[in-house]
PDB file of C-alpha atoms in Angstrom:
ATOM      1  CA  UNK A   1     -15.041   4.535 -11.925  1.00  0.00           C
ATOM      2  CA  UNK A   2     -12.744   2.123 -10.103  1.00  0.00           C
ATOM      3  CA  UNK A   3     -13.711   1.533  -6.486  1.00  0.00           C
ATOM      4  CA  UNK A   4     -12.777  -0.951  -3.797  1.00  0.00           C
ATOM      5  CA  UNK A   5     -14.485  -1.240  -0.438  1.00  0.00           C
ATOM      6  CA  UNK A   6     -13.519  -3.392   2.513  1.00  0.00           C
ATOM      7  CA  UNK A   7     -16.041  -4.737   4.991  1.00  0.00           C
ATOM      8  CA  UNK A   8     -15.886  -6.933   8.036  1.00  0.00           C
ATOM      9  CA  UNK A   9     -16.103  -6.984  11.823  1.00  0.00           C
ATOM     10  CA  UNK A  10     -14.391  -4.225  13.726  1.00  0.00           C
ATOM     11  CA  UNK A  11     -13.702  -6.413  16.740  1.00  0.00           C
ATOM     12  CA  UNK A  12     -12.357  -9.950  16.836  1.00  0.00           C
ATOM     13  CA  UNK A  13     -11.460 -12.001  19.870  1.00  0.00           C
ATOM     14  CA  UNK A  14      -7.953 -13.418  20.291  1.00  0.00           C
ATOM     15  CA  UNK A  15      -7.434 -16.857  18.703  1.00  0.00           C
ATOM     16  CA  UNK A  16     -10.468 -16.344  16.471  1.00  0.00           C
ATOM     17  CA  UNK A  17     -10.617 -16.012  12.679  1.00  0.00           C
ATOM     18  CA  UNK A  18     -10.784 -12.711  10.801  1.00  0.00           C
ATOM     19  CA  UNK A  19     -12.973 -12.611   7.708  1.00  0.00           C
ATOM     20  CA  UNK A  20     -12.904  -9.567   5.453  1.00  0.00           C
ATOM     21  CA  UNK A  21     -14.512  -8.836   2.100  1.00  0.00           C
ATOM     22  CA  UNK A  22     -13.279  -6.489  -0.602  1.00  0.00           C
ATOM     23  CA  UNK A  23     -16.040  -5.532  -3.025  1.00  0.00           C
ATOM     24  CA  UNK A  24     -14.819  -3.961  -6.246  1.00  0.00           C
ATOM     25  CA  UNK A  25     -16.488  -2.044  -9.047  1.00  0.00           C
ATOM     26  CA  UNK A  26     -15.341  -0.443 -12.260  1.00  0.00           C
ATOM     27  CA  UNK A  27     -13.076  -3.328 -13.239  1.00  0.00           C
ATOM     28  CA  UNK A  28     -13.099  -7.102 -13.500  1.00  0.00           C
ATOM     29  CA  UNK A  29     -11.336  -9.456 -11.105  1.00  0.00           C
ATOM     30  CA  UNK A  30     -10.472 -11.613 -14.115  1.00  0.00           C
ATOM     31  CA  UNK A  31      -8.440  -8.734 -15.571  1.00  0.00           C
ATOM     32  CA  UNK A  32      -6.723  -7.292 -12.494  1.00  0.00           C
ATOM     33  CA  UNK A  33      -5.097  -8.679  -9.362  1.00  0.00           C
ATOM     34  CA  UNK A  34      -6.159  -7.488  -5.926  1.00  0.00           C
ATOM     35  CA  UNK A  35      -3.889  -7.248  -2.905  1.00  0.00           C
ATOM     36  CA  UNK A  36      -4.459  -7.144   0.832  1.00  0.00           C
ATOM     37  CA  UNK A  37      -2.274  -4.757   2.845  1.00  0.00           C
ATOM     38  CA  UNK A  38      -2.191  -4.197   6.596  1.00  0.00           C
ATOM     39  CA  UNK A  39      -1.191  -1.117   8.552  1.00  0.00           C
ATOM     40  CA  UNK A  40      -0.625  -0.990  12.271  1.00  0.00           C
ATOM     41  CA  UNK A  41      -1.665   2.331  13.782  1.00  0.00           C
ATOM     42  CA  UNK A  42       0.733   5.031  12.644  1.00  0.00           C
ATOM     43  CA  UNK A  43       3.097   2.476  11.181  1.00  0.00           C
ATOM     44  CA  UNK A  44       4.210   1.286   7.813  1.00  0.00           C
ATOM     45  CA  UNK A  45       2.337  -0.807   5.295  1.00  0.00           C
ATOM     46  CA  UNK A  46       2.677  -4.579   5.197  1.00  0.00           C
ATOM     47  CA  UNK A  47       1.793  -6.572   2.099  1.00  0.00           C
ATOM     48  CA  UNK A  48      -0.186  -9.661   3.051  1.00  0.00           C
ATOM     49  CA  UNK A  49      -1.142 -11.415  -0.142  1.00  0.00           C
ATOM     50  CA  UNK A  50      -2.524 -11.264  -3.638  1.00  0.00           C
ATOM     51  CA  UNK A  51      -5.372 -12.714  -5.648  1.00  0.00           C
ATOM     52  CA  UNK A  52      -4.172 -12.909  -9.231  1.00  0.00           C
ATOM     53  CA  UNK A  53      -6.505 -12.318 -12.155  1.00  0.00           C
ATOM     54  CA  UNK A  54      -6.270 -16.006 -13.086  1.00  0.00           C
ATOM     55  CA  UNK A  55      -7.392 -17.089  -9.615  1.00  0.00           C
ATOM     56  CA  UNK A  56      -3.964 -17.986  -8.297  1.00  0.00           C
ATOM     57  CA  UNK A  57      -2.789 -16.626  -4.954  1.00  0.00           C
ATOM     58  CA  UNK A  58       0.488 -15.426  -3.440  1.00  0.00           C
ATOM     59  CA  UNK A  59       1.189 -14.813   0.221  1.00  0.00           C
ATOM     60  CA  UNK A  60       3.715 -12.994   2.366  1.00  0.00           C
ATOM     61  CA  UNK A  61       5.704 -15.732   4.093  1.00  0.00           C
ATOM     62  CA  UNK A  62       4.999 -14.012   7.417  1.00  0.00           C
ATOM     63  CA  UNK A  63       1.331 -14.980   7.031  1.00  0.00           C
ATOM     64  CA  UNK A  64       1.386 -18.133   4.891  1.00  0.00           C
ATOM     65  CA  UNK A  65       0.409 -20.577   7.577  1.00  0.00           C
ATOM     66  CA  UNK A  66      -2.723 -18.729   8.697  1.00  0.00           C
ATOM     67  CA  UNK A  67      -3.857 -16.621   5.748  1.00  0.00           C
ATOM     68  CA  UNK A  68      -6.209 -17.540   2.917  1.00  0.00           C
ATOM     69  CA  UNK A  69      -7.384 -15.328   0.058  1.00  0.00           C
ATOM     70  CA  UNK A  70     -10.236 -16.326  -2.241  1.00  0.00           C
ATOM     71  CA  UNK A  71     -12.730 -14.677  -4.546  1.00  0.00           C
ATOM     72  CA  UNK A  72     -16.188 -14.776  -6.071  1.00  0.00           C
ATOM     73  CA  UNK A  73     -15.942 -13.226  -9.521  1.00  0.00           C
ATOM     74  CA  UNK A  74     -19.731 -13.235  -9.985  1.00  0.00           C
ATOM     75  CA  UNK A  75     -20.030 -10.894  -7.014  1.00  0.00           C
ATOM     76  CA  UNK A  76     -16.794  -8.971  -7.709  1.00  0.00           C
ATOM     77  CA  UNK A  77     -15.549  -9.841  -4.259  1.00  0.00           C
ATOM     78  CA  UNK A  78     -12.196 -10.884  -2.829  1.00  0.00           C
ATOM     79  CA  UNK A  79     -12.060 -12.473   0.597  1.00  0.00           C
ATOM     80  CA  UNK A  80      -9.407 -12.570   3.291  1.00  0.00           C
ATOM     81  CA  UNK A  81      -9.457 -15.135   6.066  1.00  0.00           C
ATOM     82  CA  UNK A  82      -6.789 -15.179   8.738  1.00  0.00           C
ATOM     83  CA  UNK A  83      -6.894 -17.478  11.729  1.00  0.00           C
ATOM     84  CA  UNK A  84      -5.276 -17.537  15.166  1.00  0.00           C
ATOM     85  CA  UNK A  85      -5.567 -13.793  15.594  1.00  0.00           C
ATOM     86  CA  UNK A  86      -3.477 -12.078  18.261  1.00  0.00           C
ATOM     87  CA  UNK A  87      -3.481  -8.521  19.584  1.00  0.00           C
ATOM     88  CA  UNK A  88      -0.584  -7.764  17.215  1.00  0.00           C
ATOM     89  CA  UNK A  89      -3.014  -8.255  14.327  1.00  0.00           C
ATOM     90  CA  UNK A  90      -4.865  -5.099  15.330  1.00  0.00           C
ATOM     91  CA  UNK A  91      -4.704  -2.543  12.532  1.00  0.00           C
ATOM     92  CA  UNK A  92      -6.292  -1.218   9.389  1.00  0.00           C
ATOM     93  CA  UNK A  93      -6.713  -3.651   6.508  1.00  0.00           C
ATOM     94  CA  UNK A  94      -6.795  -2.401   2.933  1.00  0.00           C
ATOM     95  CA  UNK A  95      -7.478  -4.020  -0.385  1.00  0.00           C
ATOM     96  CA  UNK A  96      -5.820  -2.483  -3.417  1.00  0.00           C
ATOM     97  CA  UNK A  97      -5.854  -3.057  -7.156  1.00  0.00           C
ATOM     98  CA  UNK A  98      -2.674  -4.072  -8.902  1.00  0.00           C
ATOM     99  CA  UNK A  99      -1.798  -1.584 -11.622  1.00  0.00           C
ATOM    100  CA  UNK A 100      -0.271  -2.523 -14.983  1.00  0.00           C
ATOM    101  CA  UNK A 101       3.225  -2.752 -13.555  1.00  0.00           C
ATOM    102  CA  UNK A 102       2.858  -4.160 -10.041  1.00  0.00           C
ATOM    103  CA  UNK A 103       2.205  -0.987  -8.131  1.00  0.00           C
ATOM    104  CA  UNK A 104      -1.130  -0.418  -6.396  1.00  0.00           C
ATOM    105  CA  UNK A 105      -3.134   2.125  -8.351  1.00  0.00           C
ATOM    106  CA  UNK A 106      -6.435   2.136  -6.430  1.00  0.00           C
ATOM    107  CA  UNK A 107      -7.044   1.496  -2.750  1.00  0.00           C
ATOM    108  CA  UNK A 108     -10.095   0.889  -0.640  1.00  0.00           C
ATOM    109  CA  UNK A 109     -10.843   3.150   2.321  1.00  0.00           C
ATOM    110  CA  UNK A 110      -9.658   0.472   4.734  1.00  0.00           C
ATOM    111  CA  UNK A 111     -11.356  -1.322   7.600  1.00  0.00           C
ATOM    112  CA  UNK A 112     -10.103  -1.060  11.132  1.00  0.00           C
ATOM    113  CA  UNK A 113      -9.854  -4.321  13.036  1.00  0.00           C
ATOM    114  CA  UNK A 114      -9.240  -4.586  16.765  1.00  0.00           C
ATOM    115  CA  UNK A 115      -8.231  -7.875  18.318  1.00  0.00           C
ATOM    116  CA  UNK A 116      -9.318  -7.856  21.921  1.00  0.00           C
ATOM    117  CA  UNK A 117     -11.275  -9.880  24.414  1.00  0.00           C
TER     118      UNK A 117
ATOM    119  CA  UNK B   1      13.339 -10.295   1.155  1.00  0.00           C
ATOM    120  CA  UNK B   2      14.060  -6.831  -0.201  1.00  0.00           C
ATOM    121  CA  UNK B   3      14.227  -4.159   2.499  1.00  0.00           C
ATOM    122  CA  UNK B   4      13.321  -0.525   1.838  1.00  0.00           C
ATOM    123  CA  UNK B   5      14.870   2.247   3.941  1.00  0.00           C
ATOM    124  CA  UNK B   6      13.437   5.755   3.855  1.00  0.00           C
ATOM    125  CA  UNK B   7      15.095   8.927   5.096  1.00  0.00           C
ATOM    126  CA  UNK B   8      14.534  11.126   6.880  1.00  0.00           C
ATOM    127  CA  UNK B   9      11.748   9.729   9.043  1.00  0.00           C
ATOM    128  CA  UNK B  10      10.516  13.250   9.802  1.00  0.00           C
ATOM    129  CA  UNK B  11      10.926  16.336   7.654  1.00  0.00           C
ATOM    130  CA  UNK B  12       9.883  19.885   8.508  1.00  0.00           C
ATOM    131  CA  UNK B  13       9.701  22.395   5.684  1.00  0.00           C
ATOM    132  CA  UNK B  14       8.077  25.708   4.800  1.00  0.00           C
ATOM    133  CA  UNK B  15       5.496  26.445   2.140  1.00  0.00           C
ATOM    134  CA  UNK B  16       7.287  26.992  -1.150  1.00  0.00           C
ATOM    135  CA  UNK B  17      10.344  24.921  -0.194  1.00  0.00           C
ATOM    136  CA  UNK B  18      11.821  22.305  -2.478  1.00  0.00           C
ATOM    137  CA  UNK B  19      11.596  19.026  -0.582  1.00  0.00           C
ATOM    138  CA  UNK B  20      13.505  15.794  -1.200  1.00  0.00           C
ATOM    139  CA  UNK B  21      12.631  12.411   0.270  1.00  0.00           C
ATOM    140  CA  UNK B  22      14.908   9.406  -0.074  1.00  0.00           C
ATOM    141  CA  UNK B  23      14.362   5.677  -0.424  1.00  0.00           C
ATOM    142  CA  UNK B  24      17.038   2.982  -0.606  1.00  0.00           C
ATOM    143  CA  UNK B  25      16.528  -0.650  -1.586  1.00  0.00           C
ATOM    144  CA  UNK B  26      18.615  -3.465  -0.135  1.00  0.00           C
ATOM    145  CA  UNK B  27      19.262  -4.810  -3.643  1.00  0.00           C
ATOM    146  CA  UNK B  28      18.831  -3.754  -7.249  1.00  0.00           C
ATOM    147  CA  UNK B  29      15.145  -3.240  -8.051  1.00  0.00           C
ATOM    148  CA  UNK B  30      15.792  -1.485 -11.384  1.00  0.00           C
ATOM    149  CA  UNK B  31      12.914   1.007 -11.676  1.00  0.00           C
ATOM    150  CA  UNK B  32      10.255  -1.070  -9.912  1.00  0.00           C
ATOM    151  CA  UNK B  33       9.470   1.575  -7.355  1.00  0.00           C
ATOM    152  CA  UNK B  34       6.347   3.531  -6.426  1.00  0.00           C
ATOM    153  CA  UNK B  35       5.663   6.433  -4.088  1.00  0.00           C
ATOM    154  CA  UNK B  36       2.453   6.866  -2.111  1.00  0.00           C
ATOM    155  CA  UNK B  37       1.039   9.750  -0.123  1.00  0.00           C
ATOM    156  CA  UNK B  38      -1.051   9.032   2.948  1.00  0.00           C
ATOM    157  CA  UNK B  39      -2.901  11.808   4.725  1.00  0.00           C
ATOM    158  CA  UNK B  40      -4.162  11.319   8.253  1.00  0.00           C
ATOM    159  CA  UNK B  41      -7.161   9.002   8.333  1.00  0.00           C
ATOM    160  CA  UNK B  42      -7.021   8.239   4.614  1.00  0.00           C
ATOM    161  CA  UNK B  43      -5.867   5.396   2.418  1.00  0.00           C
ATOM    162  CA  UNK B  44      -2.546   5.673   0.592  1.00  0.00           C
ATOM    163  CA  UNK B  45      -2.663   7.356  -2.805  1.00  0.00           C
ATOM    164  CA  UNK B  46      -0.351   6.500  -5.697  1.00  0.00           C
ATOM    165  CA  UNK B  47       1.836   9.433  -6.750  1.00  0.00           C
ATOM    166  CA  UNK B  48       4.691   7.951  -8.803  1.00  0.00           C
ATOM    167  CA  UNK B  49       5.224   4.544 -10.414  1.00  0.00           C
ATOM    168  CA  UNK B  50       8.127   2.986 -12.289  1.00  0.00           C
ATOM    169  CA  UNK B  51      10.362   5.355 -10.306  1.00  0.00           C
ATOM    170  CA  UNK B  52       9.598   8.450 -12.354  1.00  0.00           C
ATOM    171  CA  UNK B  53       6.131   8.211 -13.963  1.00  0.00           C
ATOM    172  CA  UNK B  54       3.538  10.612 -12.575  1.00  0.00           C
ATOM    173  CA  UNK B  55       0.152   9.036 -11.879  1.00  0.00           C
ATOM    174  CA  UNK B  56      -2.779  10.677 -13.647  1.00  0.00           C
ATOM    175  CA  UNK B  57      -4.214  13.580 -11.711  1.00  0.00           C
ATOM    176  CA  UNK B  58      -1.169  14.154  -9.506  1.00  0.00           C
ATOM    177  CA  UNK B  59       0.218  17.724  -9.544  1.00  0.00           C
ATOM    178  CA  UNK B  60       3.364  18.239 -11.559  1.00  0.00           C
ATOM    179  CA  UNK B  61       5.232  19.576  -8.515  1.00  0.00           C
ATOM    180  CA  UNK B  62       5.743  15.929  -7.588  1.00  0.00           C
ATOM    181  CA  UNK B  63       8.520  14.070  -9.372  1.00  0.00           C
ATOM    182  CA  UNK B  64      10.486  10.875  -8.877  1.00  0.00           C
ATOM    183  CA  UNK B  65      13.968   9.813  -9.898  1.00  0.00           C
ATOM    184  CA  UNK B  66      16.470   7.029  -9.441  1.00  0.00           C
ATOM    185  CA  UNK B  67      17.063   3.444 -10.433  1.00  0.00           C
ATOM    186  CA  UNK B  68      18.819   0.423  -9.008  1.00  0.00           C
ATOM    187  CA  UNK B  69      18.923   0.959  -5.251  1.00  0.00           C
ATOM    188  CA  UNK B  70      18.597   4.716  -4.709  1.00  0.00           C
ATOM    189  CA  UNK B  71      15.452   6.724  -5.333  1.00  0.00           C
ATOM    190  CA  UNK B  72      14.145  10.216  -4.641  1.00  0.00           C
ATOM    191  CA  UNK B  73      10.753  11.876  -4.443  1.00  0.00           C
ATOM    192  CA  UNK B  74      10.879  15.644  -4.940  1.00  0.00           C
ATOM    193  CA  UNK B  75       8.206  18.225  -4.292  1.00  0.00           C
ATOM    194  CA  UNK B  76       9.307  21.317  -6.167  1.00  0.00           C
ATOM    195  CA  UNK B  77       7.278  23.837  -4.147  1.00  0.00           C
ATOM    196  CA  UNK B  78       5.687  22.555  -0.958  1.00  0.00           C
ATOM    197  CA  UNK B  79       2.008  23.307  -0.501  1.00  0.00           C
ATOM    198  CA  UNK B  80      -0.006  23.051   2.752  1.00  0.00           C
ATOM    199  CA  UNK B  81      -2.022  20.157   1.342  1.00  0.00           C
ATOM    200  CA  UNK B  82       1.180  18.127   0.922  1.00  0.00           C
ATOM    201  CA  UNK B  83       1.404  17.517   4.670  1.00  0.00           C
ATOM    202  CA  UNK B  84       1.271  13.720   4.845  1.00  0.00           C
ATOM    203  CA  UNK B  85       3.351  10.589   5.280  1.00  0.00           C
ATOM    204  CA  UNK B  86       5.079   9.333   2.155  1.00  0.00           C
ATOM    205  CA  UNK B  87       5.897   5.677   1.541  1.00  0.00           C
ATOM    206  CA  UNK B  88       8.046   4.056  -1.095  1.00  0.00           C
ATOM    207  CA  UNK B  89       7.273   0.528  -2.338  1.00  0.00           C
ATOM    208  CA  UNK B  90       9.301  -1.950  -4.342  1.00  0.00           C
ATOM    209  CA  UNK B  91       7.479  -4.371  -6.601  1.00  0.00           C
ATOM    210  CA  UNK B  92      10.448  -6.037  -8.261  1.00  0.00           C
ATOM    211  CA  UNK B  93      10.149  -9.096  -6.032  1.00  0.00           C
ATOM    212  CA  UNK B  94       6.913  -9.408  -4.121  1.00  0.00           C
ATOM    213  CA  UNK B  95       6.086  -6.132  -2.463  1.00  0.00           C
ATOM    214  CA  UNK B  96       7.645  -4.268   0.446  1.00  0.00           C
ATOM    215  CA  UNK B  97       7.179  -0.763   1.729  1.00  0.00           C
ATOM    216  CA  UNK B  98       9.500   1.632   3.477  1.00  0.00           C
ATOM    217  CA  UNK B  99       8.748   2.889   6.978  1.00  0.00           C
ATOM    218  CA  UNK B 100       7.653   6.265   5.671  1.00  0.00           C
ATOM    219  CA  UNK B 101       8.678   9.911   5.853  1.00  0.00           C
ATOM    220  CA  UNK B 102       6.354  12.206   7.759  1.00  0.00           C
ATOM    221  CA  UNK B 103       6.294  15.641   6.160  1.00  0.00           C
ATOM    222  CA  UNK B 104       5.153  18.562   8.266  1.00  0.00           C
ATOM    223  CA  UNK B 105       5.076  22.334   7.917  1.00  0.00           C
ATOM    224  CA  UNK B 106       7.698  24.347   9.717  1.00  0.00           C
TER     225      UNK B 106
END
């Protein structure tokens, strides 16, 4: 069955770089896009960026200058790297599969990230 | 950027009630709208896509309607397990989510 699972450090210091991994199973990264979505505690969802099935990427303009998404298809993994972290970047980070129409049909469990010294 | 506005932000209802949640887009998104349910401590779950298509495995008491800029999620008979926050999402241009409607039992 389709599964996505995020992993990464729970605590990052201000000004440092966040590195997260989304490991997928049950589908191929060359057939489906994968998105990264952030959620501040108790708040709404914020789309961050997308790894397309052809390897191209798209980013929310709010993050463009400090966000990078990449992948390793042999390991079924999608990576998020975001630099210059601030306390406002604290939240839960999800990866999600893009469904046939652009909606997100499967989500990972999320990984909570705290930015603090 | 397309903005999504949900109303109300908080809704209290009783078991068995018919419940309606609203979502308004800042421009025409045709039917490129999804609804998600998020229970406390869990990831969002897709309920409705393309404005009115029920995702596999979702109970038929959930339904979606609308097109253009105005959309509705309806729960025909509220159940205790429906307590959650509901988000709408447009995917016509990029992706943006509404602020959510928190649904609680009266």
